[in-house]
mmCIF file of C-alpha atoms and ligand atoms in Angstrom:
data_model
loop_
_atom_site.group_PDB
_atom_site.id
_atom_site.type_symbol
_atom_site.label_atom_id
_atom_site.label_comp_id
_atom_site.label_asym_id
_atom_site.label_seq_id
_atom_site.Cartn_x
_atom_site.Cartn_y
_atom_site.Cartn_z
ATOM 1 C CA MET A 351 42.068 73.542 -21.315
ATOM 2 C CA LYS A 352 38.401 72.755 -21.757
ATOM 3 C CA ARG A 353 37.294 73.426 -25.299
ATOM 4 C CA PRO A 354 34.141 75.510 -25.879
ATOM 5 C CA ARG A 355 30.968 73.600 -26.648
ATOM 6 C CA VAL A 356 29.096 74.427 -29.831
ATOM 7 C CA PHE A 357 26.059 73.151 -31.688
ATOM 8 C CA VAL A 358 26.376 73.031 -35.482
ATOM 9 C CA THR A 359 22.944 72.552 -37.014
ATOM 10 C CA ARG A 360 24.085 70.648 -40.145
ATOM 11 C CA LEU A 361 27.146 69.247 -41.871
ATOM 12 C CA ILE A 362 28.894 72.068 -43.723
ATOM 13 C CA PRO A 363 31.853 71.715 -46.121
ATOM 14 C CA GLY A 364 34.926 70.132 -44.572
ATOM 15 C CA GLU A 365 37.198 73.177 -44.632
ATOM 16 C CA GLY A 366 34.891 74.949 -42.174
ATOM 17 C CA LEU A 367 34.005 71.906 -40.142
ATOM 18 C CA ALA A 368 37.663 70.976 -39.627
ATOM 19 C CA ALA A 369 38.359 74.384 -38.062
ATOM 20 C CA VAL A 370 35.298 74.086 -35.821
ATOM 21 C CA ARG A 371 36.293 70.573 -34.714
ATOM 22 C CA ALA A 372 39.869 71.679 -34.024
ATOM 23 C CA HIS A 373 38.762 74.506 -31.703
ATOM 24 C CA CYS A 374 35.599 73.182 -30.139
ATOM 25 C CA GLN A 375 33.765 70.296 -28.690
ATOM 26 C CA ALA A 376 31.219 70.233 -31.484
ATOM 27 C CA ASP A 377 27.821 68.577 -31.535
ATOM 28 C CA ILE A 378 27.077 68.405 -35.250
ATOM 29 C CA TRP A 379 23.560 67.518 -36.388
ATOM 30 C CA PRO A 380 24.130 64.683 -38.865
ATOM 31 C CA GLY A 381 20.737 64.718 -40.616
ATOM 32 C CA GLU A 382 20.123 65.738 -44.196
ATOM 33 C CA LEU A 383 17.079 67.652 -42.958
ATOM 34 C CA PRO A 384 17.330 70.474 -40.391
ATOM 35 C CA PRO A 385 17.080 69.545 -36.721
ATOM 36 C CA PRO A 386 13.478 69.839 -35.489
ATOM 37 C CA ARG A 387 12.810 72.799 -33.215
ATOM 38 C CA GLN A 388 12.652 70.632 -30.083
ATOM 39 C CA GLU A 389 16.007 69.080 -30.943
ATOM 40 C CA ILE A 390 17.603 72.537 -31.335
ATOM 41 C CA LEU A 391 16.193 73.667 -27.997
ATOM 42 C CA GLN A 392 17.637 70.602 -26.270
ATOM 43 C CA ARG A 393 21.008 70.481 -27.970
ATOM 44 C CA VAL A 394 21.876 74.131 -27.427
ATOM 45 C CA ALA A 395 21.562 73.849 -23.631
ATOM 46 C CA GLY A 396 24.775 75.157 -22.110
ATOM 47 C CA VAL A 397 26.631 75.778 -25.396
ATOM 48 C CA ASP A 398 29.114 78.610 -25.959
ATOM 49 C CA GLY A 399 28.299 78.996 -29.635
ATOM 50 C CA ILE A 400 25.796 78.064 -32.339
ATOM 51 C CA LEU A 401 26.595 77.638 -36.016
ATOM 52 C CA SER A 402 23.219 77.817 -37.734
ATOM 53 C CA LEU A 403 21.830 77.558 -41.245
ATOM 54 C CA LEU A 404 19.174 79.689 -42.911
ATOM 55 C CA THR A 405 16.710 76.851 -42.327
ATOM 56 C CA ASP A 406 16.930 77.205 -38.520
ATOM 57 C CA SER A 407 14.915 79.740 -36.611
ATOM 58 C CA ILE A 408 17.261 81.141 -33.960
ATOM 59 C CA ASP A 409 15.071 83.303 -31.775
ATOM 60 C CA GLY A 410 15.043 84.425 -28.152
ATOM 61 C CA ALA A 411 13.719 81.039 -26.976
ATOM 62 C CA VAL A 412 16.720 79.272 -28.533
ATOM 63 C CA MET A 413 19.102 81.832 -27.017
ATOM 64 C CA ASP A 414 17.480 81.334 -23.614
ATOM 65 C CA ALA A 415 17.619 77.569 -24.002
ATOM 66 C CA ALA A 416 21.357 77.941 -24.651
ATOM 67 C CA GLY A 417 21.711 79.987 -21.491
ATOM 68 C CA PRO A 418 24.213 82.536 -20.232
ATOM 69 C CA ARG A 419 27.316 80.914 -21.727
ATOM 70 C CA LEU A 420 26.175 81.671 -25.292
ATOM 71 C CA LYS A 421 28.778 84.024 -26.787
ATOM 72 C CA VAL A 422 28.185 83.849 -30.529
ATOM 73 C CA ILE A 423 25.753 82.849 -33.269
ATOM 74 C CA SER A 424 27.384 82.262 -36.620
ATOM 75 C CA ASN A 425 24.952 81.950 -39.521
ATOM 76 C CA TYR A 426 26.119 80.026 -42.581
ATOM 77 C CA ALA A 427 24.549 82.488 -45.075
ATOM 78 C CA VAL A 428 24.758 86.124 -46.042
ATOM 79 C CA GLY A 429 21.035 86.513 -45.232
ATOM 80 C CA PHE A 430 20.123 86.431 -41.557
ATOM 81 C CA ASP A 431 16.341 86.786 -41.436
ATOM 82 C CA ASN A 432 16.233 83.399 -39.644
ATOM 83 C CA VAL A 433 18.048 84.886 -36.641
ATOM 84 C CA HIS A 434 16.211 87.285 -34.340
ATOM 85 C CA ILE A 435 18.875 89.985 -34.396
ATOM 86 C CA ALA A 436 17.202 92.316 -31.899
ATOM 87 C CA GLN A 437 16.944 89.457 -29.396
ATOM 88 C CA ALA A 438 20.621 88.592 -29.894
ATOM 89 C CA THR A 439 21.661 92.228 -29.530
ATOM 90 C CA ALA A 440 19.567 92.608 -26.380
ATOM 91 C CA ARG A 441 21.544 89.693 -24.916
ATOM 92 C CA GLY A 442 24.886 91.104 -26.129
ATOM 93 C CA ILE A 443 25.416 88.157 -28.507
ATOM 94 C CA PRO A 444 27.202 88.960 -31.783
ATOM 95 C CA VAL A 445 25.750 87.358 -34.921
ATOM 96 C CA GLY A 446 28.000 86.548 -37.884
ATOM 97 C CA ASN A 447 27.149 86.056 -41.563
ATOM 98 C CA THR A 448 29.054 85.283 -44.790
ATOM 99 C CA PRO A 449 28.971 88.331 -47.090
ATOM 100 C CA GLY A 450 30.999 88.848 -50.266
ATOM 101 C CA VAL A 451 32.108 85.305 -50.998
ATOM 102 C CA LEU A 452 28.823 84.313 -52.632
ATOM 103 C CA THR A 453 28.143 87.515 -54.574
ATOM 104 C CA ASP A 454 29.349 86.358 -57.980
ATOM 105 C CA THR A 455 28.061 82.817 -57.656
ATOM 106 C CA THR A 456 24.600 84.128 -56.740
ATOM 107 C CA ALA A 457 24.585 86.792 -59.467
ATOM 108 C CA ASP A 458 25.672 84.142 -62.000
ATOM 109 C CA PHE A 459 22.704 82.008 -61.009
ATOM 110 C CA ALA A 460 20.241 84.909 -61.028
ATOM 111 C CA PHE A 461 21.414 85.722 -64.536
ATOM 112 C CA ALA A 462 21.143 82.045 -65.508
ATOM 113 C CA LEU A 463 17.518 82.055 -64.283
ATOM 114 C CA LEU A 464 16.837 85.245 -66.239
ATOM 115 C CA MET A 465 18.202 83.677 -69.417
ATOM 116 C CA ALA A 466 16.512 80.327 -68.837
ATOM 117 C CA ALA A 467 13.120 81.960 -68.333
ATOM 118 C CA ALA A 468 13.539 84.393 -71.243
ATOM 119 C CA ARG A 469 14.639 81.682 -73.658
ATOM 120 C CA ARG A 470 12.367 78.954 -72.300
ATOM 121 C CA VAL A 471 15.140 76.488 -71.536
ATOM 122 C CA ALA A 472 13.027 74.416 -69.130
ATOM 123 C CA ASP A 473 10.080 74.400 -71.562
ATOM 124 C CA GLY A 474 12.386 73.189 -74.334
ATOM 125 C CA ASP A 475 13.790 70.425 -72.170
ATOM 126 C CA ARG A 476 10.295 69.247 -71.135
ATOM 127 C CA PHE A 477 9.177 69.376 -74.772
ATOM 128 C CA THR A 478 12.101 67.238 -75.937
ATOM 129 C CA ARG A 479 11.789 64.678 -73.138
ATOM 130 C CA ALA A 480 8.074 64.335 -73.864
ATOM 131 C CA GLY A 481 8.944 63.212 -77.420
ATOM 132 C CA ARG A 482 7.251 66.287 -78.925
ATOM 133 C CA TRP A 483 10.249 67.477 -81.015
ATOM 134 C CA LYS A 484 9.093 66.565 -84.536
ATOM 135 C CA THR A 485 10.763 69.295 -86.609
ATOM 136 C CA TRP A 486 12.369 72.748 -86.496
ATOM 137 C CA GLY A 487 9.506 75.227 -86.345
ATOM 138 C CA PRO A 488 9.381 78.960 -87.135
ATOM 139 C CA MET A 489 7.030 79.573 -84.198
ATOM 140 C CA LEU A 490 8.310 76.886 -81.874
ATOM 141 C CA LEU A 491 9.081 77.900 -78.278
ATOM 142 C CA LEU A 492 9.548 81.587 -78.988
ATOM 143 C CA GLY A 493 10.986 83.533 -76.083
ATOM 144 C CA GLN A 494 12.163 87.039 -75.317
ATOM 145 C CA ASP A 495 15.431 88.711 -76.296
ATOM 146 C CA ILE A 496 17.872 89.541 -73.548
ATOM 147 C CA THR A 497 20.282 91.711 -75.511
ATOM 148 C CA GLY A 498 19.096 95.308 -75.433
ATOM 149 C CA ALA A 499 16.261 94.615 -72.965
ATOM 150 C CA THR A 500 15.676 96.580 -69.754
ATOM 151 C CA LEU A 501 16.643 94.980 -66.461
ATOM 152 C CA GLY A 502 15.149 96.379 -63.254
ATOM 153 C CA LEU A 503 16.989 95.592 -60.045
ATOM 154 C CA ILE A 504 15.127 95.930 -56.772
ATOM 155 C CA GLY A 505 18.014 96.244 -54.318
ATOM 156 C CA PHE A 506 21.408 97.470 -55.479
ATOM 157 C CA GLY A 507 23.797 95.959 -52.971
ATOM 158 C CA ARG A 508 26.602 93.546 -53.825
ATOM 159 C CA ILE A 509 24.468 91.016 -55.746
ATOM 160 C CA GLY A 510 22.306 93.640 -57.449
ATOM 161 C CA GLN A 511 25.469 95.379 -58.665
ATOM 162 C CA GLY A 512 26.792 91.992 -59.805
ATOM 163 C CA MET A 513 23.678 91.683 -61.995
ATOM 164 C CA ALA A 514 24.274 95.158 -63.436
ATOM 165 C CA ARG A 515 27.855 94.193 -64.343
ATOM 166 C CA ARG A 516 26.638 91.067 -66.107
ATOM 167 C CA ALA A 517 23.886 93.007 -67.907
ATOM 168 C CA GLN A 518 26.504 95.342 -69.410
ATOM 169 C CA GLY A 519 27.771 92.403 -71.445
ATOM 170 C CA PHE A 520 24.300 92.051 -72.983
ATOM 171 C CA ASP A 521 23.893 95.769 -73.778
ATOM 172 C CA MET A 522 20.950 95.894 -71.401
ATOM 173 C CA LYS A 523 19.525 99.089 -70.019
ATOM 174 C CA VAL A 524 19.704 98.749 -66.219
ATOM 175 C CA LEU A 525 17.426 100.499 -63.745
ATOM 176 C CA TYR A 526 17.576 100.032 -60.010
ATOM 177 C CA HIS A 527 15.547 100.954 -56.976
ATOM 178 C CA ASP A 528 17.208 100.994 -53.588
ATOM 179 C CA PRO A 529 16.226 103.497 -50.886
ATOM 180 C CA ASP A 530 19.715 103.107 -49.358
ATOM 181 C CA ARG A 531 21.661 103.839 -52.560
ATOM 182 C CA GLN A 532 21.638 106.592 -55.168
ATOM 183 C CA ASP A 533 25.059 105.774 -56.436
ATOM 184 C CA ASP A 534 24.732 105.036 -60.182
ATOM 185 C CA ARG A 535 27.368 102.553 -61.275
ATOM 186 C CA PHE A 536 27.894 99.804 -63.872
ATOM 187 C CA GLY A 537 25.664 101.764 -66.235
ATOM 188 C CA ALA A 538 22.653 101.437 -63.908
ATOM 189 C CA ARG A 539 20.300 104.344 -63.167
ATOM 190 C CA ALA A 540 18.319 104.903 -59.962
ATOM 191 C CA VAL A 541 14.555 105.222 -60.506
ATOM 192 C CA ASP A 542 11.486 105.039 -58.308
ATOM 193 C CA LEU A 543 9.857 101.660 -57.828
ATOM 194 C CA ASP A 544 6.864 102.481 -60.007
ATOM 195 C CA SER A 545 8.994 103.401 -63.065
ATOM 196 C CA LEU A 546 11.145 100.337 -62.524
ATOM 197 C CA LEU A 547 8.112 98.044 -62.518
ATOM 198 C CA ARG A 548 6.509 99.711 -65.529
ATOM 199 C CA ARG A 549 9.649 99.931 -67.666
ATOM 200 C CA SER A 550 11.526 96.690 -67.010
ATOM 201 C CA ASP A 551 11.478 93.589 -69.182
ATOM 202 C CA PHE A 552 13.100 91.679 -66.330
ATOM 203 C CA VAL A 553 12.622 92.516 -62.655
ATOM 204 C CA SER A 554 15.188 90.893 -60.391
ATOM 205 C CA LEU A 555 15.010 90.992 -56.587
ATOM 206 C CA HIS A 556 18.099 91.602 -54.441
ATOM 207 C CA VAL A 557 16.797 92.829 -51.100
ATOM 208 C CA PRO A 558 16.984 91.189 -47.681
ATOM 209 C CA LEU A 559 13.741 89.956 -46.136
ATOM 210 C CA THR A 560 12.625 92.510 -43.541
ATOM 211 C CA THR A 561 9.274 93.820 -42.362
ATOM 212 C CA GLU A 562 9.596 96.508 -45.077
ATOM 213 C CA THR A 563 10.314 94.081 -47.923
ATOM 214 C CA HIS A 564 7.866 91.322 -46.911
ATOM 215 C CA HIS A 565 5.485 90.894 -49.910
ATOM 216 C CA LEU A 566 7.030 93.935 -51.613
ATOM 217 C CA VAL A 567 6.064 92.195 -54.850
ATOM 218 C CA ASN A 568 2.312 91.893 -54.272
ATOM 219 C CA ALA A 569 -0.742 92.032 -56.549
ATOM 220 C CA ASN A 570 -0.387 95.784 -56.879
ATOM 221 C CA ALA A 571 3.299 95.640 -57.891
ATOM 222 C CA LEU A 572 2.650 92.771 -60.318
ATOM 223 C CA SER A 573 -0.196 94.715 -61.950
ATOM 224 C CA ARG A 574 2.280 97.495 -62.805
ATOM 225 C CA MET A 575 4.676 95.150 -64.658
ATOM 226 C CA LYS A 576 4.627 94.690 -68.438
ATOM 227 C CA PRO A 577 2.626 91.690 -69.710
ATOM 228 C CA THR A 578 5.872 90.488 -71.321
ATOM 229 C CA ALA A 579 7.913 90.909 -68.127
ATOM 230 C CA ILE A 580 9.709 88.162 -66.210
ATOM 231 C CA LEU A 581 10.262 88.229 -62.446
ATOM 232 C CA ILE A 582 13.460 86.719 -60.992
ATOM 233 C CA ASN A 583 13.787 86.059 -57.273
ATOM 234 C CA THR A 584 17.044 84.881 -55.734
ATOM 235 C CA ALA A 585 16.563 86.945 -52.542
ATOM 236 C CA ARG A 586 14.030 85.447 -50.132
ATOM 237 C CA GLY A 587 10.662 83.846 -50.879
ATOM 238 C CA GLY A 588 8.831 86.174 -48.495
ATOM 239 C CA VAL A 589 9.628 89.207 -50.674
ATOM 240 C CA VAL A 590 6.990 87.940 -53.128
ATOM 241 C CA ASP A 591 3.326 87.235 -52.348
ATOM 242 C CA SER A 592 3.119 83.749 -53.939
ATOM 243 C CA GLU A 593 -0.659 83.803 -54.231
ATOM 244 C CA ALA A 594 -0.558 87.086 -56.133
ATOM 245 C CA LEU A 595 2.270 85.749 -58.294
ATOM 246 C CA TYR A 596 0.279 82.617 -59.114
ATOM 247 C CA HIS A 597 -2.657 84.754 -60.188
ATOM 248 C CA ALA A 598 -0.439 87.068 -62.293
ATOM 249 C CA LEU A 599 1.185 84.116 -64.065
ATOM 250 C CA LYS A 600 -2.047 82.181 -64.538
ATOM 251 C CA THR A 601 -3.838 85.155 -66.080
ATOM 252 C CA ASP A 602 -0.829 86.211 -68.222
ATOM 253 C CA GLN A 603 -0.579 89.500 -66.370
ATOM 254 C CA ILE A 604 3.178 88.902 -66.559
ATOM 255 C CA ALA A 605 4.953 86.464 -68.893
ATOM 256 C CA GLY A 606 7.001 84.414 -66.474
ATOM 257 C CA ALA A 607 8.944 84.004 -63.279
ATOM 258 C CA ALA A 608 12.120 82.254 -62.237
ATOM 259 C CA LEU A 609 12.449 81.617 -58.526
ATOM 260 C CA ASP A 610 15.310 80.246 -56.470
ATOM 261 C CA VAL A 611 13.431 80.970 -53.247
ATOM 262 C CA THR A 612 9.796 80.477 -52.302
ATOM 263 C CA GLU A 613 7.347 81.032 -49.483
ATOM 264 C CA PRO A 614 7.028 78.546 -47.904
ATOM 265 C CA GLU A 615 10.369 76.880 -48.449
ATOM 266 C CA PRO A 616 10.636 74.156 -49.564
ATOM 267 C CA ILE A 617 7.609 74.663 -51.779
ATOM 268 C CA PRO A 618 5.101 71.814 -51.240
ATOM 269 C CA ALA A 619 4.856 69.429 -54.209
ATOM 270 C CA ASP A 620 1.152 70.277 -54.606
ATOM 271 C CA HIS A 621 1.671 74.066 -54.587
ATOM 272 C CA PRO A 622 -0.365 75.742 -57.390
ATOM 273 C CA LEU A 623 2.761 77.487 -58.764
ATOM 274 C CA LEU A 624 4.128 74.073 -59.747
ATOM 275 C CA GLU A 625 1.165 73.553 -62.104
ATOM 276 C CA LEU A 626 2.327 76.423 -64.300
ATOM 277 C CA ASP A 627 4.723 76.115 -67.227
ATOM 278 C CA ASN A 628 5.694 79.800 -67.185
ATOM 279 C CA VAL A 629 7.576 79.529 -63.904
ATOM 280 C CA ILE A 630 10.947 77.944 -63.176
ATOM 281 C CA ILE A 631 11.561 76.957 -59.559
ATOM 282 C CA ALA A 632 14.993 75.996 -58.244
ATOM 283 C CA PRO A 633 15.592 74.709 -54.683
ATOM 284 C CA HIS A 634 17.438 77.729 -53.166
ATOM 285 C CA MET A 635 20.707 76.873 -54.882
ATOM 286 C CA ALA A 636 22.029 80.221 -56.164
ATOM 287 C CA SER A 637 25.177 80.089 -54.005
ATOM 288 C CA ALA A 638 25.673 76.370 -54.584
ATOM 289 C CA SER A 639 29.122 76.080 -56.140
ATOM 290 C CA VAL A 640 31.793 73.895 -54.554
ATOM 291 C CA ALA A 641 34.205 76.797 -54.112
ATOM 292 C CA THR A 642 31.646 79.243 -52.717
ATOM 293 C CA ARG A 643 30.102 76.863 -50.216
ATOM 294 C CA GLY A 644 33.659 76.075 -49.029
ATOM 295 C CA LYS A 645 34.424 79.792 -48.583
ATOM 296 C CA MET A 646 31.149 80.260 -46.699
ATOM 297 C CA ALA A 647 32.101 77.382 -44.392
ATOM 298 C CA ARG A 648 35.510 78.906 -43.643
ATOM 299 C CA MET A 649 33.930 82.285 -42.986
ATOM 300 C CA ALA A 650 31.226 80.861 -40.709
ATOM 301 C CA ALA A 651 33.885 78.940 -38.766
ATOM 302 C CA ALA A 652 36.041 82.080 -38.461
ATOM 303 C CA ASN A 653 33.070 84.055 -37.091
ATOM 304 C CA LEU A 654 32.240 81.282 -34.630
ATOM 305 C CA ILE A 655 35.794 80.915 -33.360
ATOM 306 C CA ALA A 656 36.352 84.664 -33.051
ATOM 307 C CA GLY A 657 33.175 84.945 -30.968
ATOM 308 C CA LEU A 658 34.207 82.054 -28.738
ATOM 309 C CA GLU A 659 37.578 83.684 -28.141
ATOM 310 C CA GLY A 660 35.943 86.976 -27.225
ATOM 311 C CA GLU A 661 37.259 88.690 -30.367
ATOM 312 C CA ARG A 662 35.268 90.880 -32.721
ATOM 313 C CA LEU A 663 33.625 88.747 -35.445
ATOM 314 C CA PRO A 664 35.201 89.339 -38.875
ATOM 315 C CA HIS A 665 31.655 89.702 -40.261
ATOM 316 C CA CYS A 666 29.162 90.833 -37.675
ATOM 317 C CA VAL A 667 25.598 91.920 -38.491
ATOM 318 C CA ASN A 668 24.922 93.561 -35.097
ATOM 319 C CA PRO A 669 28.112 95.520 -34.314
ATOM 320 C CA GLN A 670 26.076 97.455 -31.720
ATOM 321 C CA VAL A 671 27.016 94.674 -29.304
ATOM 322 C CA TYR A 672 30.550 96.096 -29.331
ATOM 323 C CA ALA A 673 29.458 99.650 -28.536
ATOM 324 C CA GLU A 674 31.184 101.013 -25.446
ATOM 325 C CA THR A 675 28.753 101.532 -22.594
ATOM 326 C CA PRO A 676 29.199 105.091 -21.252
HETATM 327 C C1 DGY B 1884 22.372 83.274 -48.317
HETATM 328 O O1 DGY B 1884 23.576 83.083 -48.047
HETATM 329 O O2 DGY B 1884 21.681 84.071 -47.696
HETATM 330 C C2 DGY B 1884 21.793 82.501 -49.456
HETATM 331 O O3 DGY B 1884 20.424 82.599 -49.523
HETATM 332 C C3 DGY B 1884 22.254 81.060 -49.441
HETATM 333 O O4 DGY B 1884 23.568 81.055 -49.781
#
């Protein structure tokens, strides 16, 4: 029997790729960098499935370039703002993602960023490497305490709740703001966004990027934060207005930021944020553990294969495609 044709936009961990290769005739983009747009448009022609990464824009034009055989789009990420979901739904194409398996790994990293920024780990490392460590100093590299501080979580889904669980171990007071949840758990209390911004020592973002959350953290939001506050973003770069953040950090309106995601991404080497010492910037690596990336690969492969076989995707972000037509 003829195996379905799929385009896989990058090499993913072997456990997922092996399953894809076993079931499909797979065209796998071998580059370290994402396939250019034109390459995607050409390679998807006539495929049955696409396994995409968060770096690929999968919009209606890509779906049309694939043509009528396209049965499934499986995104190797929990976030899916790179896929035009409404366009997929309009064409009856289910879109899969990889929820759950990266929750703890991402929350671990968000907490690591919080601690690194609060305790100036990157500053200390730069200081040492520059040969500036001459003695122990009573005022040297003073940071902020984490134990007992107030953590504000914007978004209280799986990863936000993971942060609250971790914060319990540091006796932190935890506030959250999430219009979809009023379900206090792990010692966290729901508050409005204004109180969260005004009261938190650390503000950590855990919302998807949507039209509602785009630039949610703008000049106005930053102006309501404490001058000692630190912003942590492991969600999506577009949730923060980078220009406003640069201004807030440069003028000491807030004390620091630790970002795993930026807008644009990757951040250009000459971006003004990179001139500042009170910001830590990691290259979108919060889910980057060997085990988690392997689980994501297996999950993305399972979504792809289910879609190709006409089965319901184990993790589908647009289940409306399965709605019975009356
Ligand atoms: C995701 O899955 O959405 C993360 O940003 C990368 O793991």
